PDB file of C-alpha atoms in Angstrom:
ATOM      1  CA  MET K   1      73.215 -36.588 -73.703  1.00 52.00           C
ATOM      2  CA  ASP K   2      73.936 -33.140 -75.116  1.00 49.00           C
ATOM      3  CA  THR K   3      76.338 -32.738 -78.014  1.00 42.00           C
ATOM      4  CA  ILE K   4      78.884 -31.508 -75.451  1.00 51.00           C
ATOM      5  CA  THR K   5      81.495 -34.244 -75.269  1.00 45.00           C
ATOM      6  CA  THR K   6      82.880 -35.404 -71.932  1.00 44.00           C
ATOM      7  CA  SER K   7      86.232 -33.789 -72.703  1.00 47.00           C
ATOM      8  CA  ARG K   8      84.518 -30.422 -73.215  1.00 66.00           C
ATOM      9  CA  ALA K   9      82.330 -30.695 -70.112  1.00 80.00           C
ATOM     10  CA  ALA K  10      84.968 -29.544 -67.599  1.00 83.00           C
ATOM     11  CA  PRO K  11      84.769 -25.812 -68.401  1.00 91.00           C
ATOM     12  CA  VAL K  12      80.970 -26.066 -68.448  1.00 96.00           C
ATOM     13  CA  TYR K  13      80.926 -27.412 -64.893  1.00 96.00           C
ATOM     14  CA  SER K  14      83.286 -24.639 -63.811  1.00 94.00           C
ATOM     15  CA  VAL K  15      81.154 -21.901 -65.375  1.00 96.00           C
ATOM     16  CA  LEU K  16      77.969 -23.355 -63.869  1.00 97.00           C
ATOM     17  CA  SER K  17      79.640 -23.354 -60.462  1.00 96.00           C
ATOM     18  CA  VAL K  18      80.398 -19.641 -60.752  1.00 96.00           C
ATOM     19  CA  LEU K  19      76.950 -18.722 -62.086  1.00 97.00           C
ATOM     20  CA  LEU K  20      75.284 -20.498 -59.172  1.00 96.00           C
ATOM     21  CA  GLY K  21      77.368 -18.635 -56.600  1.00 95.00           C
ATOM     22  CA  TYR K  22      76.411 -15.641 -54.511  1.00 94.00           C
ATOM     23  CA  PRO K  23      76.573 -12.583 -56.793  1.00 95.00           C
ATOM     24  CA  GLU K  24      79.866 -10.699 -56.463  1.00 94.00           C
ATOM     25  CA  ARG K  25      81.009  -7.784 -58.599  1.00 93.00           C
ATOM     26  CA  GLU K  26      84.273  -9.470 -59.641  1.00 92.00           C
ATOM     27  CA  TRP K  27      82.674 -12.418 -61.413  1.00 93.00           C
ATOM     28  CA  LEU K  28      79.648 -10.471 -62.611  1.00 94.00           C
ATOM     29  CA  ASP K  29      82.059  -8.239 -64.520  1.00 93.00           C
ATOM     30  CA  ALA K  30      83.505 -11.387 -66.089  1.00 94.00           C
ATOM     31  CA  LEU K  31      80.173 -12.649 -67.466  1.00 95.00           C
ATOM     32  CA  PRO K  32      81.238 -12.074 -71.119  1.00 95.00           C
ATOM     33  CA  GLU K  33      84.314 -14.245 -70.570  1.00 95.00           C
ATOM     34  CA  LEU K  34      82.254 -16.909 -68.808  1.00 96.00           C
ATOM     35  CA  SER K  35      79.789 -16.980 -71.688  1.00 96.00           C
ATOM     36  CA  ALA K  36      82.598 -17.229 -74.248  1.00 95.00           C
ATOM     37  CA  ALA K  37      84.013 -20.275 -72.428  1.00 94.00           C
ATOM     38  CA  LEU K  38      80.814 -22.247 -73.117  1.00 96.00           C
ATOM     39  CA  PRO K  39      79.940 -24.302 -76.179  1.00 95.00           C
ATOM     40  CA  ALA K  40      77.271 -22.629 -78.301  1.00 95.00           C
ATOM     41  CA  GLU K  41      74.469 -24.985 -77.261  1.00 95.00           C
ATOM     42  CA  ALA K  42      75.143 -24.460 -73.566  1.00 96.00           C
ATOM     43  CA  ARG K  43      75.394 -20.695 -74.066  1.00 96.00           C
ATOM     44  CA  ALA K  44      71.985 -20.677 -75.727  1.00 97.00           C
ATOM     45  CA  ARG K  45      70.410 -22.798 -73.008  1.00 97.00           C
ATOM     46  CA  LEU K  46      71.792 -20.543 -70.278  1.00 98.00           C
ATOM     47  CA  ALA K  47      70.745 -17.312 -72.004  1.00 97.00           C
ATOM     48  CA  PRO K  48      67.926 -16.561 -69.505  1.00 97.00           C
ATOM     49  CA  LEU K  49      70.337 -16.706 -66.580  1.00 97.00           C
ATOM     50  CA  PHE K  50      72.956 -14.569 -68.310  1.00 97.00           C
ATOM     51  CA  ALA K  51      70.251 -12.026 -69.157  1.00 95.00           C
ATOM     52  CA  PHE K  52      69.144 -11.944 -65.524  1.00 95.00           C
ATOM     53  CA  LEU K  53      72.684 -11.489 -64.210  1.00 95.00           C
ATOM     54  CA  GLU K  54      73.619  -8.923 -66.867  1.00 91.00           C
ATOM     55  CA  GLN K  55      70.641  -6.676 -66.161  1.00 85.00           C
ATOM     56  CA  ASP K  56      71.396  -3.166 -64.963  1.00 74.00           C
ATOM     57  CA  ALA K  57      70.470  -4.064 -61.410  1.00 74.00           C
ATOM     58  CA  ASP K  58      72.225  -2.873 -58.300  1.00 88.00           C
ATOM     59  CA  LEU K  59      74.574  -5.503 -56.868  1.00 93.00           C
ATOM     60  CA  ILE K  60      72.743  -5.414 -53.555  1.00 93.00           C
ATOM     61  CA  ASP K  61      69.473  -6.039 -55.383  1.00 93.00           C
ATOM     62  CA  LEU K  62      70.920  -9.076 -57.166  1.00 94.00           C
ATOM     63  CA  GLN K  63      72.233 -10.408 -53.871  1.00 94.00           C
ATOM     64  CA  GLU K  64      68.864  -9.917 -52.196  1.00 94.00           C
ATOM     65  CA  GLN K  65      67.146 -11.755 -55.037  1.00 94.00           C
ATOM     66  CA  TYR K  66      69.660 -14.593 -54.712  1.00 95.00           C
ATOM     67  CA  VAL K  67      68.956 -14.911 -50.990  1.00 95.00           C
ATOM     68  CA  ALA K  68      65.209 -14.837 -51.636  1.00 94.00           C
ATOM     69  CA  ILE K  69      65.537 -17.649 -54.190  1.00 94.00           C
ATOM     70  CA  PHE K  70      67.923 -20.011 -52.437  1.00 94.00           C
ATOM     71  CA  ASP K  71      68.059 -19.185 -48.732  1.00 87.00           C
ATOM     72  CA  ARG K  72      64.454 -18.498 -47.860  1.00 79.00           C
ATOM     73  CA  ARG K  73      62.864 -21.585 -49.393  1.00 78.00           C
ATOM     74  CA  SER K  74      63.970 -25.057 -48.347  1.00 80.00           C
ATOM     75  CA  ALA K  75      62.709 -26.460 -51.660  1.00 84.00           C
ATOM     76  CA  HIS K  76      65.413 -24.372 -53.386  1.00 91.00           C
ATOM     77  CA  SER K  77      68.246 -25.239 -51.015  1.00 91.00           C
ATOM     78  CA  LEU K  78      71.656 -25.498 -52.676  1.00 94.00           C
ATOM     79  CA  HIS K  79      72.638 -28.350 -50.362  1.00 90.00           C
ATOM     80  CA  LEU K  80      72.138 -31.646 -52.171  1.00 88.00           C
ATOM     81  CA  PHE K  81      71.490 -33.880 -49.212  1.00 82.00           C
ATOM     82  CA  GLU K  82      68.883 -31.617 -47.681  1.00 83.00           C
ATOM     83  CA  HIS K  83      66.634 -32.743 -50.552  1.00 77.00           C
ATOM     84  CA  VAL K  84      67.406 -36.399 -49.776  1.00 73.00           C
ATOM     85  CA  HIS K  85      67.924 -36.793 -46.049  1.00 55.00           C
ATOM     86  CA  GLY K  86      66.370 -33.623 -44.661  1.00 54.00           C
ATOM     87  CA  GLU K  87      67.949 -32.939 -41.267  1.00 61.00           C
ATOM     88  CA  SER K  88      68.301 -36.618 -40.358  1.00 53.00           C
ATOM     89  CA  ARG K  89      71.562 -38.211 -39.217  1.00 62.00           C
ATOM     90  CA  ASP K  90      71.907 -39.870 -42.631  1.00 61.00           C
ATOM     91  CA  ARG K  91      72.703 -36.462 -44.106  1.00 69.00           C
ATOM     92  CA  GLY K  92      75.802 -36.160 -41.949  1.00 69.00           C
ATOM     93  CA  GLN K  93      77.189 -39.517 -43.093  1.00 76.00           C
ATOM     94  CA  ALA K  94      76.409 -38.693 -46.722  1.00 77.00           C
ATOM     95  CA  MET K  95      78.431 -35.480 -46.418  1.00 78.00           C
ATOM     96  CA  VAL K  96      81.331 -37.385 -44.881  1.00 81.00           C
ATOM     97  CA  ASP K  97      81.248 -39.775 -47.841  1.00 84.00           C
ATOM     98  CA  LEU K  98      81.114 -36.917 -50.346  1.00 86.00           C
ATOM     99  CA  ARG K  99      84.044 -35.126 -48.730  1.00 86.00           C
ATOM    100  CA  ASN K 100      85.982 -38.406 -48.877  1.00 87.00           C
ATOM    101  CA  GLU K 101      85.254 -38.509 -52.608  1.00 88.00           C
ATOM    102  CA  TYR K 102      86.838 -35.063 -52.937  1.00 88.00           C
ATOM    103  CA  LEU K 103      89.871 -36.276 -50.998  1.00 89.00           C
ATOM    104  CA  LYS K 104      90.133 -39.413 -53.143  1.00 88.00           C
ATOM    105  CA  HIS K 105      90.736 -37.164 -56.150  1.00 84.00           C
ATOM    106  CA  GLY K 106      93.338 -35.088 -54.298  1.00 83.00           C
ATOM    107  CA  LEU K 107      91.024 -32.136 -53.639  1.00 83.00           C
ATOM    108  CA  GLU K 108      89.896 -30.605 -50.389  1.00 76.00           C
ATOM    109  CA  PRO K 109      87.153 -28.009 -49.799  1.00 69.00           C
ATOM    110  CA  ALA K 110      88.797 -24.652 -49.090  1.00 68.00           C
ATOM    111  CA  THR K 111      85.566 -23.088 -47.896  1.00 63.00           C
ATOM    112  CA  THR K 112      83.293 -23.104 -44.879  1.00 73.00           C
ATOM    113  CA  GLU K 113      80.481 -24.434 -47.076  1.00 78.00           C
ATOM    114  CA  LEU K 114      79.379 -28.028 -46.516  1.00 86.00           C
ATOM    115  CA  PRO K 115      80.511 -30.656 -49.065  1.00 88.00           C
ATOM    116  CA  ASP K 116      77.013 -30.983 -50.550  1.00 88.00           C
ATOM    117  CA  TYR K 117      76.862 -27.308 -51.571  1.00 93.00           C
ATOM    118  CA  VAL K 118      75.978 -27.476 -55.277  1.00 95.00           C
ATOM    119  CA  PRO K 119      78.477 -24.844 -56.565  1.00 94.00           C
ATOM    120  CA  LEU K 120      81.252 -26.713 -54.728  1.00 93.00           C
ATOM    121  CA  PHE K 121      80.092 -30.035 -56.176  1.00 94.00           C
ATOM    122  CA  LEU K 122      80.041 -28.587 -59.701  1.00 95.00           C
ATOM    123  CA  GLU K 123      83.528 -27.137 -59.322  1.00 93.00           C
ATOM    124  CA  PHE K 124      84.669 -30.574 -58.190  1.00 93.00           C
ATOM    125  CA  LEU K 125      83.175 -32.209 -61.299  1.00 94.00           C
ATOM    126  CA  GLY K 126      85.130 -29.768 -63.435  1.00 93.00           C
ATOM    127  CA  GLN K 127      88.450 -30.812 -61.875  1.00 91.00           C
ATOM    128  CA  ILE K 128      88.264 -34.603 -61.998  1.00 92.00           C
ATOM    129  CA  PRO K 129      88.556 -37.044 -64.938  1.00 92.00           C
ATOM    130  CA  ALA K 130      85.680 -36.794 -67.386  1.00 92.00           C
ATOM    131  CA  GLN K 131      84.322 -40.302 -66.809  1.00 92.00           C
ATOM    132  CA  ALA K 132      84.358 -39.900 -63.029  1.00 92.00           C
ATOM    133  CA  ALA K 133      82.530 -36.572 -63.371  1.00 93.00           C
ATOM    134  CA  GLU K 134      79.923 -38.106 -65.663  1.00 93.00           C
ATOM    135  CA  ASP K 135      79.353 -41.002 -63.255  1.00 93.00           C
ATOM    136  CA  LEU K 136      78.918 -38.704 -60.259  1.00 93.00           C
ATOM    137  CA  LEU K 137      76.601 -36.384 -62.167  1.00 95.00           C
ATOM    138  CA  GLY K 138      74.524 -39.414 -63.142  1.00 94.00           C
ATOM    139  CA  ASP K 139      74.203 -40.370 -59.494  1.00 91.00           C
ATOM    140  CA  ALA K 140      73.305 -36.824 -58.408  1.00 92.00           C
ATOM    141  CA  ILE K 141      71.031 -35.873 -61.312  1.00 94.00           C
ATOM    142  CA  HIS K 142      67.917 -37.098 -59.502  1.00 92.00           C
ATOM    143  CA  VAL K 143      68.421 -34.465 -56.801  1.00 91.00           C
ATOM    144  CA  LEU K 144      69.613 -31.763 -59.198  1.00 95.00           C
ATOM    145  CA  ALA K 145      66.607 -32.326 -61.466  1.00 94.00           C
ATOM    146  CA  ARG K 146      64.245 -32.072 -58.493  1.00 92.00           C
ATOM    147  CA  LEU K 147      65.809 -28.748 -57.539  1.00 94.00           C
ATOM    148  CA  GLY K 148      65.627 -27.548 -61.138  1.00 95.00           C
ATOM    149  CA  ASP K 149      61.947 -28.483 -61.352  1.00 94.00           C
ATOM    150  CA  LYS K 150      61.189 -26.515 -58.185  1.00 94.00           C
ATOM    151  CA  LEU K 151      63.003 -23.487 -59.603  1.00 96.00           C
ATOM    152  CA  ALA K 152      61.124 -23.817 -62.888  1.00 97.00           C
ATOM    153  CA  GLU K 153      57.817 -23.893 -61.005  1.00 95.00           C
ATOM    154  CA  ALA K 154      58.836 -20.609 -59.398  1.00 95.00           C
ATOM    155  CA  ASP K 155      59.825 -19.125 -62.796  1.00 96.00           C
ATOM    156  CA  SER K 156      63.384 -18.646 -61.556  1.00 97.00           C
ATOM    157  CA  PRO K 157      66.052 -17.717 -64.136  1.00 96.00           C
ATOM    158  CA  TYR K 158      68.308 -20.263 -62.437  1.00 98.00           C
ATOM    159  CA  ALA K 159      66.145 -23.157 -63.664  1.00 98.00           C
ATOM    160  CA  CYS K 160      67.955 -23.211 -67.021  1.00 98.00           C
ATOM    161  CA  LEU K 161      71.232 -24.044 -65.246  1.00 98.00           C
ATOM    162  CA  PHE K 162      69.758 -27.287 -63.948  1.00 97.00           C
ATOM    163  CA  ALA K 163      68.223 -27.959 -67.352  1.00 97.00           C
ATOM    164  CA  GLN K 164      71.751 -27.767 -68.733  1.00 97.00           C
ATOM    165  CA  LEU K 165      72.965 -30.326 -66.202  1.00 97.00           C
ATOM    166  CA  ARG K 166      70.218 -32.727 -67.262  1.00 96.00           C
ATOM    167  CA  THR K 167      71.616 -32.695 -70.809  1.00 95.00           C
ATOM    168  CA  MET K 168      75.072 -33.708 -69.592  1.00 96.00           C
ATOM    169  CA  THR K 169      74.155 -37.244 -68.480  1.00 94.00           C
ATOM    170  CA  ASP K 170      72.281 -40.143 -70.057  1.00 94.00           C
ATOM    171  CA  VAL K 171      70.731 -41.020 -66.687  1.00 93.00           C
ATOM    172  CA  GLN K 172      67.039 -40.169 -66.595  1.00 92.00           C
ATOM    173  CA  PRO K 173      66.030 -38.452 -63.333  1.00 88.00           C
ATOM    174  CA  GLU K 174      63.550 -40.311 -61.172  1.00 81.00           C
ATOM    175  CA  VAL K 175      60.960 -38.768 -58.903  1.00 75.00           C
ATOM    176  CA  LEU K 176      62.229 -38.615 -55.333  1.00 68.00           C
ATOM    177  CA  PRO K 177      60.132 -38.898 -52.180  1.00 60.00           C
ATOM    178  CA  ASP K 178      59.987 -35.955 -49.819  1.00 64.00           C
ATOM    179  CA  PRO K 179      62.990 -35.872 -47.465  1.00 55.00           C
ATOM    180  CA  PRO K 180      62.412 -37.148 -43.933  1.00 54.00           C
ATOM    181  CA  GLU K 181      61.922 -34.805 -41.038  1.00 56.00           C
ATOM    182  CA  GLY K 182      64.194 -34.975 -38.020  1.00 46.00           C
ATOM    183  CA  ASP K 183      66.857 -33.213 -36.079  1.00 42.00           C
ATOM    184  CA  MET K 184      70.432 -33.473 -37.255  1.00 36.00           C
ATOM    185  CA  GLU K 185      73.147 -33.968 -34.651  1.00 37.00           C
ATOM    186  CA  GLU K 186      75.032 -30.733 -34.106  1.00 35.00           C
ATOM    187  CA  THR K 187      78.534 -32.168 -33.812  1.00 31.00           C
ATOM    188  CA  LEU K 188      78.870 -34.871 -36.447  1.00 33.00           C
ATOM    189  CA  VAL K 189      82.034 -33.742 -38.200  1.00 33.00           C
ATOM    190  CA  THR K 190      84.037 -30.698 -39.201  1.00 32.00           C
ATOM    191  CA  PHE K 191      84.185 -30.257 -42.971  1.00 33.00           C
ATOM    192  CA  GLY K 192      87.369 -28.751 -44.329  1.00 36.00           C
ATOM    193  CA  PRO K 193      89.550 -25.915 -43.079  1.00 35.00           C
ATOM    194  CA  GLU K 194      88.541 -22.402 -42.233  1.00 34.00           C
ATOM    195  CA  ALA K 195      88.648 -20.054 -45.195  1.00 34.00           C
ATOM    196  CA  ASP K 196      88.907 -16.279 -45.392  1.00 34.00           C
ATOM    197  CA  GLY K 197      87.118 -16.113 -48.736  1.00 36.00           C
ATOM    198  CA  THR K 198      85.102 -18.154 -51.200  1.00 37.00           C
ATOM    199  CA  GLU K 199      87.620 -18.581 -54.033  1.00 51.00           C
ATOM    200  CA  PRO K 200      88.628 -21.176 -54.840  1.00 49.00           C
ATOM    201  CA  LEU K 201      86.124 -23.620 -53.381  1.00 52.00           C
ATOM    202  CA  LEU K 202      88.602 -26.479 -53.710  1.00 50.00           C
ATOM    203  CA  MET K 203      92.313 -26.810 -53.164  1.00 52.00           C
ATOM    204  CA  ARG K 204      94.638 -29.521 -54.404  1.00 53.00           C
ATOM    205  CA  ARG K 205      95.931 -32.007 -51.812  1.00 49.00           C
ATOM    206  CA  PRO K 206      99.372 -33.630 -51.990  1.00 47.00           C
ATOM    207  CA  GLY K 207      97.947 -37.136 -51.460  1.00 46.00           C
ATOM    208  CA  ARG K 208      94.756 -39.081 -51.934  1.00 44.00           C
ATOM    209  CA  GLY K 209      92.505 -40.754 -49.412  1.00 43.00           C
ATOM    210  CA  ASP K 210      91.521 -44.432 -49.426  1.00 44.00           C
ATOM    211  CA  GLY K 211      88.539 -46.465 -48.346  1.00 43.00           C
ATOM    212  CA  VAL K 212      85.798 -44.087 -49.474  1.00 41.00           C
ATOM    213  CA  GLN K 213      82.208 -45.242 -49.204  1.00 42.00           C
ATOM    214  CA  PRO K 214      79.516 -44.958 -51.917  1.00 42.00           C
ATOM    215  CA  ILE K 215      77.744 -41.599 -51.832  1.00 49.00           C
ATOM    216  CA  VAL K 216      73.998 -41.856 -51.220  1.00 45.00           C
ATOM    217  CA  PHE K 217      72.503 -39.098 -53.364  1.00 52.00           C
ATOM    218  CA  HIS K 218      69.024 -40.536 -52.934  1.00 43.00           C
ATOM    219  CA  PRO K 219      67.316 -43.037 -50.590  1.00 41.00           C
ATOM    220  CA  PRO K 220      68.204 -46.743 -50.998  1.00 38.00           C
ATOM    221  CA  ARG K 221      64.633 -47.598 -52.058  1.00 36.00           C
ATOM    222  CA  SER K 222      64.755 -44.950 -54.771  1.00 37.00           C
ATOM    223  CA  ARG K 223      68.281 -45.949 -55.858  1.00 32.00           C
ATOM    224  CA  GLN K 224      67.254 -49.582 -56.327  1.00 35.00           C
ATOM    225  CA  ALA K 225      64.241 -48.681 -58.435  1.00 37.00           C
ATOM    226  CA  GLY K 226      65.987 -46.057 -60.571  1.00 39.00           C
ATOM    227  CA  PRO K 227      67.961 -46.365 -63.807  1.00 39.00           C
ATOM    228  CA  ALA K 228      71.534 -47.486 -63.614  1.00 38.00           C
ATOM    229  CA  GLY K 229      73.991 -44.672 -63.309  1.00 39.00           C
ATOM    230  CA  GLY K 230      77.686 -44.316 -62.527  1.00 40.00           C
ATOM    231  CA  GLN K 231      78.917 -45.287 -59.105  1.00 37.00           C
ATOM    232  CA  ALA K 232      80.850 -42.822 -57.033  1.00 35.00           C
TER     233      ALA K 232
END
């Protein structure tokens, strides 16, 4: 694991969540503050992404590049379970389980994004106890590393963000099989309330849910063969 201790990881998760979001002028103007909130080693590792976002590019141009990177290529999708379950029914149940994990920690998505949206997941990790965040990252790192590898192959400046995540867990990513093909049911579940904006992605709940199920971040066959990581 990186020299970042678990107690110092929370602000790193929060900054990574912002950096991976759709470019907006408000947070782009705050890039110096976001950089200053990072430990030196993380700041150095993320330098290519900061340089990309700090370039004198028109906001619309940055947004178009973001869409081209993440929305036009399924291999770069920012939805975790798309890389695991494709559009099969298993993806719907996995998202239900992940949302229940949010609720267990007293948090509820305050966005129209699905629970497996990576910036939302990273914000969640930054708001829960350090050990729980480390365990969940260890379970999800196989998918996150796959996404990071795809971005690196495309020479994307966002690849360094996923390289940073790999340093924040001792779990070694395993190679995942291609996700299955199939149609996902259209009316499985409604995730979270309607939201007028994108900030914050999570809101605090007055109570906590019970009876959550394990989150399947990768297929059972792959999970059984892989290194032991934290359980959600």
